Short mmCIF file of C-alpha atoms in Angstrom, two decimals:
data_model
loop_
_atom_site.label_atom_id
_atom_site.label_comp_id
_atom_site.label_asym_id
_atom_site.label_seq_id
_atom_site.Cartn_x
_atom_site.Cartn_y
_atom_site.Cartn_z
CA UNK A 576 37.89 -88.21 -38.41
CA UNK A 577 37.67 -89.64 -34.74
CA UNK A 578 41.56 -91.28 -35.66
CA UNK A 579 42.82 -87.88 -36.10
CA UNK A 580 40.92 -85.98 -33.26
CA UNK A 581 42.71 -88.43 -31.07
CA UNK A 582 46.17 -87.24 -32.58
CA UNK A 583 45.78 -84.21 -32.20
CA UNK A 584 45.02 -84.93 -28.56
CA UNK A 585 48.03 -87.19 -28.11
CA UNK A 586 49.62 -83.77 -29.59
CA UNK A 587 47.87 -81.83 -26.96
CA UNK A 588 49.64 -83.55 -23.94
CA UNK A 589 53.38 -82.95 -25.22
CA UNK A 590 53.08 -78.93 -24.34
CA UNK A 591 51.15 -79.68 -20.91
CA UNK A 592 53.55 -82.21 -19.78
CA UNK A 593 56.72 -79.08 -20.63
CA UNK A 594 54.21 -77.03 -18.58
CA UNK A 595 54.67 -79.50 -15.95
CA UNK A 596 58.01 -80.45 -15.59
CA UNK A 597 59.71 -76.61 -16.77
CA UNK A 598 60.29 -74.24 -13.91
CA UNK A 599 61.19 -71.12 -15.84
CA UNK A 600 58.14 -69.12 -16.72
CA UNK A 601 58.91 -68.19 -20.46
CA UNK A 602 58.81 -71.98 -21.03
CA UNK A 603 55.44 -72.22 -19.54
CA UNK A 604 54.63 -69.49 -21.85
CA UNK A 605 55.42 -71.31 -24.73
CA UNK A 606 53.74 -73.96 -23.28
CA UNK A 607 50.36 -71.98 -22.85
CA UNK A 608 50.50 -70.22 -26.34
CA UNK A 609 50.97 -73.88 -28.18
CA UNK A 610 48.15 -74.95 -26.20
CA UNK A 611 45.72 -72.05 -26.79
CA UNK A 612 46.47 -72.44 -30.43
CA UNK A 613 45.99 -76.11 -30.69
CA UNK A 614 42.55 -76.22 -28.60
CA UNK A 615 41.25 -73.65 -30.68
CA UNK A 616 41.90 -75.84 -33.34
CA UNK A 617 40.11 -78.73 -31.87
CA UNK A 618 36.81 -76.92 -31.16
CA UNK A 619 37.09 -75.50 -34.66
CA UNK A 620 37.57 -79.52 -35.86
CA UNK A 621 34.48 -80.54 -33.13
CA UNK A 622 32.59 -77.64 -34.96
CA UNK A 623 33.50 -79.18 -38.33
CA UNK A 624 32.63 -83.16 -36.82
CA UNK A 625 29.17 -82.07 -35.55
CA UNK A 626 28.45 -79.59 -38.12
CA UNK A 627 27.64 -77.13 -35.52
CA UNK A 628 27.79 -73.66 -36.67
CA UNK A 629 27.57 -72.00 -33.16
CA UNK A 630 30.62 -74.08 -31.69
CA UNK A 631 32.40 -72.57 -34.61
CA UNK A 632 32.17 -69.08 -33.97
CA UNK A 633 33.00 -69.79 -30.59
CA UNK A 634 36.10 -71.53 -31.50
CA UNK A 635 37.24 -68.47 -33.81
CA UNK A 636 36.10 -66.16 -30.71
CA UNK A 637 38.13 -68.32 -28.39
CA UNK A 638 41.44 -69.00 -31.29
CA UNK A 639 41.46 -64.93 -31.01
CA UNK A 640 40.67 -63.76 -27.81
CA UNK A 641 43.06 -67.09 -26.25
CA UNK A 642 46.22 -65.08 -28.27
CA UNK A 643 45.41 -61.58 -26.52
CA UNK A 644 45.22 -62.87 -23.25
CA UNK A 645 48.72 -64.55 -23.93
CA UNK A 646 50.11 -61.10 -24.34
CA UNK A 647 49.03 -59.01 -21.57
CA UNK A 648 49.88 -61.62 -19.15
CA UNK A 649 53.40 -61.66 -21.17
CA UNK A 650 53.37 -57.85 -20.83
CA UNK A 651 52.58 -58.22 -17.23
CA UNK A 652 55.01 -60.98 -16.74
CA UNK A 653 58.15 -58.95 -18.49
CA UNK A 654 57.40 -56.14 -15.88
CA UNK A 655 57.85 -58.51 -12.90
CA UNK A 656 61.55 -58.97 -14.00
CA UNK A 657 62.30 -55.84 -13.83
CA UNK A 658 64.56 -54.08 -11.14
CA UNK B 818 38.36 -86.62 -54.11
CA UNK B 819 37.69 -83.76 -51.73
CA UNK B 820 37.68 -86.26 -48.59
CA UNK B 821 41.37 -87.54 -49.90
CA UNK B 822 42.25 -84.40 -50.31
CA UNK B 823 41.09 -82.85 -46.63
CA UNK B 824 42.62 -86.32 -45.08
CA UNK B 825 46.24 -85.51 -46.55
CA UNK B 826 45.63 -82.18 -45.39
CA UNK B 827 44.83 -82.99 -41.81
CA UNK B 828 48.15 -85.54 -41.66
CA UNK B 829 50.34 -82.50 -43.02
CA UNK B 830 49.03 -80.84 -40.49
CA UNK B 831 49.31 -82.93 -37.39
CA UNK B 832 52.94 -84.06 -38.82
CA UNK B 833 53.58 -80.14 -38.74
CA UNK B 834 51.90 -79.69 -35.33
CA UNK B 835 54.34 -82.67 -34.28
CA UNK B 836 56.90 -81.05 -35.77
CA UNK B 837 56.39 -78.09 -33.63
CA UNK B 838 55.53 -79.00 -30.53
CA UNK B 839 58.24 -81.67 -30.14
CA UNK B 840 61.29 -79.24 -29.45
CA UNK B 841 58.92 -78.03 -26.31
CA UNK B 842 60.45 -80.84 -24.97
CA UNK B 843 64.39 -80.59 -23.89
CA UNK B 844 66.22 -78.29 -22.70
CA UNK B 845 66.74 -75.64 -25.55
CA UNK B 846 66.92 -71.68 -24.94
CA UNK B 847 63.17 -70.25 -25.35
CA UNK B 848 63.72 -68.61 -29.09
CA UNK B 849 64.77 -72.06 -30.62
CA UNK B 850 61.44 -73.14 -29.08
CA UNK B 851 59.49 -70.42 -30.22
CA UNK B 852 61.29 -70.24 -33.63
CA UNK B 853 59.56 -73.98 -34.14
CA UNK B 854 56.48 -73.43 -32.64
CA UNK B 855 55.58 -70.11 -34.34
CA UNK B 856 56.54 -71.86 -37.87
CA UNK B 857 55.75 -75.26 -38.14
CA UNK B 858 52.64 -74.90 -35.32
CA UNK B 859 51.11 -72.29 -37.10
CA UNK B 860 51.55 -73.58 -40.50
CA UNK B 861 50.12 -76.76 -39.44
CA UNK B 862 47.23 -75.14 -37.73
CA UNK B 863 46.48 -73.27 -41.13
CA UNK B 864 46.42 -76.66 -43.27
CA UNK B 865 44.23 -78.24 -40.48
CA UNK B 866 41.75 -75.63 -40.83
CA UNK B 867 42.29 -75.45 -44.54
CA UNK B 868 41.47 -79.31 -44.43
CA UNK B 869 38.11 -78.44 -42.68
CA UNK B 870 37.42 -75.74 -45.37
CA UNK B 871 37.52 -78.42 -47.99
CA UNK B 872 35.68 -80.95 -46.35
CA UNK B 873 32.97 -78.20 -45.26
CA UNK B 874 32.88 -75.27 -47.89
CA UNK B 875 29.28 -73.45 -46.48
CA UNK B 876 31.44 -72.26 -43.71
CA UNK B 877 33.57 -70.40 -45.71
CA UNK B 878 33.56 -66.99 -43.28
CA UNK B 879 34.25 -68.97 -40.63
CA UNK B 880 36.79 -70.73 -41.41
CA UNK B 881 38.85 -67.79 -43.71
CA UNK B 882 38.37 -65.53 -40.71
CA UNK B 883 39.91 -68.44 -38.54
CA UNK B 884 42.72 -68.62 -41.08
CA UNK B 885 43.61 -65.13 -41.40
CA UNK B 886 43.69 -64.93 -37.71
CA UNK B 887 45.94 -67.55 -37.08
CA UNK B 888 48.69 -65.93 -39.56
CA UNK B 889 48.15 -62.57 -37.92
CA UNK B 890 47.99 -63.22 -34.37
CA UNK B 891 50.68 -65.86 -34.56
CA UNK B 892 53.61 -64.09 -35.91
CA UNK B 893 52.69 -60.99 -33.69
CA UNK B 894 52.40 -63.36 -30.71
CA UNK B 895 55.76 -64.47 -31.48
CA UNK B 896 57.45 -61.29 -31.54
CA UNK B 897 55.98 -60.20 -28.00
CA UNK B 898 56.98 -63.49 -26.69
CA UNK B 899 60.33 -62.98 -28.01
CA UNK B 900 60.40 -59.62 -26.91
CA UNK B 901 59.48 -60.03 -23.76
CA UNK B 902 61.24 -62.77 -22.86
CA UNK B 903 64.62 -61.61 -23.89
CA UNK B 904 64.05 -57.46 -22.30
CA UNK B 905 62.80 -59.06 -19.02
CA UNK B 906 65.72 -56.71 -17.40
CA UNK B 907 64.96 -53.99 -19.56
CA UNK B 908 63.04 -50.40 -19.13
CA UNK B 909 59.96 -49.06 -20.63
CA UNK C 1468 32.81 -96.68 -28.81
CA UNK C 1469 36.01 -94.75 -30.06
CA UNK C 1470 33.90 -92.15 -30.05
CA UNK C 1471 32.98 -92.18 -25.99
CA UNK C 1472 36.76 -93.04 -25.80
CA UNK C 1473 38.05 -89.36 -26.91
CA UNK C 1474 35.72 -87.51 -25.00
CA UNK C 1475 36.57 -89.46 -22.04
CA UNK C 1476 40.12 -88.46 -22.85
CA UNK C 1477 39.93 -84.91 -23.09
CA UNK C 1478 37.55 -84.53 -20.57
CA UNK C 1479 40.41 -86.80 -18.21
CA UNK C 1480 42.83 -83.07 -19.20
CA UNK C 1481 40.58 -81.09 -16.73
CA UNK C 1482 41.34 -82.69 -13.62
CA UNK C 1483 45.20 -83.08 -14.50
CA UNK C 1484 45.61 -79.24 -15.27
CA UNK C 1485 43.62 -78.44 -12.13
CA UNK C 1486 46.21 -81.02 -10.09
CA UNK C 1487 48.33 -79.11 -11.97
CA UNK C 1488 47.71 -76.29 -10.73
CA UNK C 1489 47.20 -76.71 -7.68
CA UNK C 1490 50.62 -77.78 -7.00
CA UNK C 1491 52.19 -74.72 -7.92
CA UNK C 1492 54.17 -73.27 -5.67
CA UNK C 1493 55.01 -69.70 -7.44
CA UNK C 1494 52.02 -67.12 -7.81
CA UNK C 1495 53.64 -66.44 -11.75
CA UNK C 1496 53.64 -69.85 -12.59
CA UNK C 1497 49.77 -70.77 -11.37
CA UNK C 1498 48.39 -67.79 -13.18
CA UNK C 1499 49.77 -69.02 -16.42
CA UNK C 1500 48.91 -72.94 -15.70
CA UNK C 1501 45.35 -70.81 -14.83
CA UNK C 1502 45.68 -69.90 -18.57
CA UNK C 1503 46.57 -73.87 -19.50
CA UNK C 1504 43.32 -74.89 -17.19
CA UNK C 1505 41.23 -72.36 -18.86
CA UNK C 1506 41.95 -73.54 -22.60
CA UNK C 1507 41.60 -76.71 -21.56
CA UNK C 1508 38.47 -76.55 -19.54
CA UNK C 1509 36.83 -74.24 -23.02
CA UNK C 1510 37.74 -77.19 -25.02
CA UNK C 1511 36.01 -79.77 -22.99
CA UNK C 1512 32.97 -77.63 -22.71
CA UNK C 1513 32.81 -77.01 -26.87
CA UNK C 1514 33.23 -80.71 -26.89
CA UNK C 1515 30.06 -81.42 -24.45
CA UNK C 1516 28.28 -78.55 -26.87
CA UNK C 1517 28.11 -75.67 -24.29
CA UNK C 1518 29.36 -72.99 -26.55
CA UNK C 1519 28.15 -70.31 -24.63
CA UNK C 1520 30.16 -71.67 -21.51
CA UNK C 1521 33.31 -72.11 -23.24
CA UNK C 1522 32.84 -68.69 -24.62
CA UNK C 1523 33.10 -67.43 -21.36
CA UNK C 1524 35.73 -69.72 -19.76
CA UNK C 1525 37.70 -68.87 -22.64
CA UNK C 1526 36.54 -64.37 -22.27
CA UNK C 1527 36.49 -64.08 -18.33
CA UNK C 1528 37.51 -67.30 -16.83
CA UNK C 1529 41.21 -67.15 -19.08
CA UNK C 1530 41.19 -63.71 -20.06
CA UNK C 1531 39.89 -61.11 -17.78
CA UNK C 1532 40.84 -63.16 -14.65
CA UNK C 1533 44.47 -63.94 -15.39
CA UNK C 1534 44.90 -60.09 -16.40
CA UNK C 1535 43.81 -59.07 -12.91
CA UNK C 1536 45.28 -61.36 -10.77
CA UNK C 1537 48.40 -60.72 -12.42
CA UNK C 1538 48.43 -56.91 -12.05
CA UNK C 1539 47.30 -57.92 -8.05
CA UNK C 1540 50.31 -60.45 -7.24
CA UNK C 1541 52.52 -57.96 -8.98
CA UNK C 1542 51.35 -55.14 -6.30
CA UNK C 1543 50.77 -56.96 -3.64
CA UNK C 1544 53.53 -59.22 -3.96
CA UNK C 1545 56.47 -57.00 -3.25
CA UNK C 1546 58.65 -55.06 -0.25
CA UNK C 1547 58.38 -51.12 -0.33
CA UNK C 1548 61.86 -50.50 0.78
CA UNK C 1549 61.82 -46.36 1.85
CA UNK C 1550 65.73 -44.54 1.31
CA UNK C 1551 66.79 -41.43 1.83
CA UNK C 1552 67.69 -39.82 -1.67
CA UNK C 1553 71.06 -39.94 -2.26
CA UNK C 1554 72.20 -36.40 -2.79
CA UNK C 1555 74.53 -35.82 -5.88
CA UNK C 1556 78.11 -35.27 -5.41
CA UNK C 1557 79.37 -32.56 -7.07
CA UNK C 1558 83.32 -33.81 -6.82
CA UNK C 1559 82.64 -37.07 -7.66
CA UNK C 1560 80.72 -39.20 -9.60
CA UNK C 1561 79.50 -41.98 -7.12
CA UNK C 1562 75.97 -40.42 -6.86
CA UNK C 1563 74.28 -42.71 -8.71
CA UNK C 1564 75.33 -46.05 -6.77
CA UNK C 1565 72.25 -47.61 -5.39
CA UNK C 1566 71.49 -46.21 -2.29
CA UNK C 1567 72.14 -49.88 -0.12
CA UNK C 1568 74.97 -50.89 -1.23
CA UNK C 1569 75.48 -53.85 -3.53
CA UNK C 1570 75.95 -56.88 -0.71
CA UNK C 1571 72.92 -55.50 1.03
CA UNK C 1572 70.50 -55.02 -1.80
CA UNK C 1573 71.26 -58.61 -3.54
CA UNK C 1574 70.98 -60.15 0.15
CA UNK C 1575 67.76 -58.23 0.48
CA UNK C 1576 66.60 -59.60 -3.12
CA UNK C 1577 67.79 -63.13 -2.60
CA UNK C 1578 65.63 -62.94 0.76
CA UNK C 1579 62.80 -61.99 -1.21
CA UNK C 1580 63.38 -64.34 -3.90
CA UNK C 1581 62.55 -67.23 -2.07
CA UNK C 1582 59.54 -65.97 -1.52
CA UNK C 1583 58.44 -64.86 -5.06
CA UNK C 1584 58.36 -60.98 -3.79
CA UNK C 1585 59.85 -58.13 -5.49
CA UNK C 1586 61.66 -55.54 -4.12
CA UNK C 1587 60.54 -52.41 -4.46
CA UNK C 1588 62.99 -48.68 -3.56
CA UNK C 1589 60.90 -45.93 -2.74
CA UNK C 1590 63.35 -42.38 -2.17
CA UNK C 1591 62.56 -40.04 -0.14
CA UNK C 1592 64.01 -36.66 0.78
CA UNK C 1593 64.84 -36.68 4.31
CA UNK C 1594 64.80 -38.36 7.51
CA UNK C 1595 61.43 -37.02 8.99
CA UNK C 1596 59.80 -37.85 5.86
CA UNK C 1597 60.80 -41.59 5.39
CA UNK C 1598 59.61 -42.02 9.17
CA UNK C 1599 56.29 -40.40 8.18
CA UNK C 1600 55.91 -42.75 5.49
CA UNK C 1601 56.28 -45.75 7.40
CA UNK C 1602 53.97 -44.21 10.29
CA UNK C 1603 51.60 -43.96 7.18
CA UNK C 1604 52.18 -47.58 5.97
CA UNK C 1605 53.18 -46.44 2.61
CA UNK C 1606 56.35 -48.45 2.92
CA UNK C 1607 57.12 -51.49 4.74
CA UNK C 1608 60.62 -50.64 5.87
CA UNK C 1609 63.50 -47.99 5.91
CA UNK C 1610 66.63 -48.68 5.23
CA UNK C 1611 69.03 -45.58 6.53
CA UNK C 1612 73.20 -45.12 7.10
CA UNK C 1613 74.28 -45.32 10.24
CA UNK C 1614 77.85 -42.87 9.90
CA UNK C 1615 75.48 -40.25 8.90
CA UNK C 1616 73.81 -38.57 11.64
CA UNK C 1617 70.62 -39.03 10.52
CA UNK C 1618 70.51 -42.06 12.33
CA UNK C 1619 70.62 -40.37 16.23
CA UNK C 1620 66.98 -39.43 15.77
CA UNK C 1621 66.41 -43.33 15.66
CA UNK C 1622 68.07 -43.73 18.65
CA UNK C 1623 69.78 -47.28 18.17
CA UNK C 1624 72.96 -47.96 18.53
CA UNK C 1625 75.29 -50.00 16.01
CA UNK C 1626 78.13 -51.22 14.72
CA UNK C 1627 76.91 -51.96 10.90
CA UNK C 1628 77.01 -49.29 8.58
CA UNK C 1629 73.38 -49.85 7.85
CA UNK C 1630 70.33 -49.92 9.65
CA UNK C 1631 66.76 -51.83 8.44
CA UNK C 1632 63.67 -50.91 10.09
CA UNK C 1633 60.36 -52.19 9.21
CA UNK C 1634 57.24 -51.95 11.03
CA UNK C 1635 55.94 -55.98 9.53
CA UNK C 1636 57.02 -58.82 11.89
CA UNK C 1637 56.86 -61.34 9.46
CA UNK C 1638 59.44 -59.00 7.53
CA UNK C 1639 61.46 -58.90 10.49
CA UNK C 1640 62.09 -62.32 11.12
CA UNK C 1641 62.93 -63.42 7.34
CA UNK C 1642 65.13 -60.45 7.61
CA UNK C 1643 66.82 -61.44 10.77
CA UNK C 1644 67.06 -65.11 9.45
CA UNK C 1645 68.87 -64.07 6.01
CA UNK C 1646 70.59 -60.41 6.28
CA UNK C 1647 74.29 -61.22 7.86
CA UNK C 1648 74.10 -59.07 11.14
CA UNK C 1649 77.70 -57.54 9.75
CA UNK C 1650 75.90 -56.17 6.81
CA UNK C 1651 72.71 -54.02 8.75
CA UNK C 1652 71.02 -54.22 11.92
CA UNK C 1653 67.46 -54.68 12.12
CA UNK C 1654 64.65 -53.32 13.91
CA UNK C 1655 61.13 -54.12 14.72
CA UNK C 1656 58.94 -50.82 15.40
CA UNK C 1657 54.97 -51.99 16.24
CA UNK C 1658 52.69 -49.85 14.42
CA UNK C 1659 51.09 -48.10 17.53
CA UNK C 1660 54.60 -47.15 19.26
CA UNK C 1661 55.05 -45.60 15.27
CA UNK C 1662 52.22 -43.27 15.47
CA UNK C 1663 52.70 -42.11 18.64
CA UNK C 1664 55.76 -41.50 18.68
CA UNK C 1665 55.76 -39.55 14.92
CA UNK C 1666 52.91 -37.38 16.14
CA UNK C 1667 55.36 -34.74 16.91
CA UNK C 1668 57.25 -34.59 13.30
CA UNK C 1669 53.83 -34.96 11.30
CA UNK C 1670 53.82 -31.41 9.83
CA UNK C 1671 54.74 -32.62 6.60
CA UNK C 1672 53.05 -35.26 4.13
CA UNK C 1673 56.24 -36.80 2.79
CA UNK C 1674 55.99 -36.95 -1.21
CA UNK C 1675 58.15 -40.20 -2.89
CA UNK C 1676 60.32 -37.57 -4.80
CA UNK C 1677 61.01 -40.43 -7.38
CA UNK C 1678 58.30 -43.07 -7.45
CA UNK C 1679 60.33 -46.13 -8.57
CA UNK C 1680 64.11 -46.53 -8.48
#
């Protein structure tokens, strides 16, 4: 279990190093969405590891919540270009 | 059995997640990218969680709730993104 | 010992995304690396068992603070450019070129570019009004003809066909730095001299007669 919580963190840095090293801000969105959706993921998995019901709602909470956030700042984001 | 099972499961699912999350890398227009990632990322996402269903089944709510909000917000997140990204000159 | 290893790992993300963001030079492109920091930073605190914290990294921390600091750079972030509504022409159809012309308006956005402003064309109906505006700081510069002779009120004399003036010094020197003097002259008005001066002509609260161009 540990063996593949540590892939999925060797997973994790690919999208934060584009977020790094990609100026254009749709690209950093991508970046951000593949990251809220993969540590979401991972707290579900630490949920599973501990058997830790509470961490798991959170993780659900957070897998949800992470995705609406993504679009109003999208929203927000597609407004800026215009004009 | 069921631990076999939830392993294979969890490799499908990083291999999928790797899948996915390689193309962030390069310099490809932003729909290829979020073509892959809103697939394979998502798919993988839903076997990973699927493997944790198998391995723990009392957290059944949980974990169906998790899956059925991955497919959802997923494909919708993918068509704002996509929207959004390619109207940036656009009204409304 | 693998297992201290991980957590060591992940808990090694926070102060990279922070570094992260710190470095970040445009406002658009820290509020989303905000968003990295903040999934990151819920992950490491699920993974010390502080649900409750994550849960609100992840609800006010991510959410509610990215959505307001991105409607505040977007607002605050931008030059409120005040024209004169162009009038339509009835024997031709030019009326609905952009009131600075082309050259002037992408010099003015290139300007503003580099520093991750907007620009922002606010129309108003006449003369008095667009001075009343800027006397009431609800726009940071005018931007008038200079054939017409609207622009004898100002009293400035000029070559250009265009003249730019803004009550912000800042504003004034990236201007005078970037706009080619053959394209607009510029002028600096200091707030105080404004009021004064506008007391006369301040029968009428000018009204934006269309908000956004």
């Amino acid at each position: 279990m540990n063996f593949v919580f540590f892939a999925m963190f060797l997973i994790l840095l690919i999208p934060i190093y584009e977020a790094w090293q990609d100026e254009y801000i749709w690209q950093k969105m991508l970046a951000f969405a593949s990251i809220a959706t993969k540590t979401s993921i991972m707290i579900l998995f630490i949920s599973v590891l501990r058997d830790d019901w509470m961490i798991g709602v959170v993780g659900v909470i957070i897998l949800s919540v992470g995705n609406a956030a993504l679009m109003l700042l999208a929203h927000v984001i597609r407004r800026m270009n215009e004009l | 059995m069921i631990n076999a099972l939830s392993y294979s499961l969890f490799s499908i699912g990083i291999v999928f997640w790797l899948w996915g999350t390689l193309p962030l890398i390069g310099h490809r227009s932003v729909l290829y990218k979020l073509h892959s990632l809103s697939v394979a990322d998502t798919l993988g996402s839903m076997s990973i969680v699927v493997g944790l269903l198998l391995r723990i089944p009392r957290e059944w709510p949980l974990l169906i709730l998790a899956l059925i909000s991955l497919a959802i917000w997923n494909t919708v997140l993918g068509y704002v993104l996509a929207y959004c990204s390619s109207h940036g000159g656009g009204d409304v | 010992m693998s297992d201290e290893f991980y957590v060591v790992a992940i808990a090694a993300l926070l102060p990279l995304t922070a570094l992260m963001l710190v470095l970040q030079v445009n406002p658009y492109n820290a509020l989303v690396i905000r968003g990295i920091l903040g999934a990151v930073a819920a992950l490491v605190y699920a993974l010390f068992g502080a649900a409750d914290v994550a849960l609100t990294e992840a609800l006010v921390g991510t959410m509610l603070s990215i959505t307001l600091y991105a409607v505040a750079v977007r607002s605050s972030m931008s030059m409120r450019l005040g024209v004169i509504a162009a009038e339509p022409h009835p024997d031709n159809e030019r009326h609905d070129i952009p009131y600075p012309p082309e050259p002037l308006l992408s010099a003015l956005r290139h300007m503003l570019d580099q520093h991750h402003m907007r620009l922002e064309r606010v129309a108003y109906p006449s003369l008095p009004a667009l001075r009343t505006a800027l006397r009431n700081k609800d726009i940071h510069a005018i931007c008038i003809g200079t054939e017409t002779n609207e622009s004898a009120l100002l009293q400035v004399d000029h070559t250009e066909p265009y003249h730019i003036q803004t009550r912000l010094q800042r504003l004034y020197e990236l201007m005078q730095k970037d706009i080619p003097s053959t394209m607009a002259s510029l002028s600096y008005v200091q707030p105080n001299t404004l009021e004064s001066a506008a007391i006369a002509s301040a029968d009428s609260q000018p009204s934006p007669v269309e908000g956004k161009l």
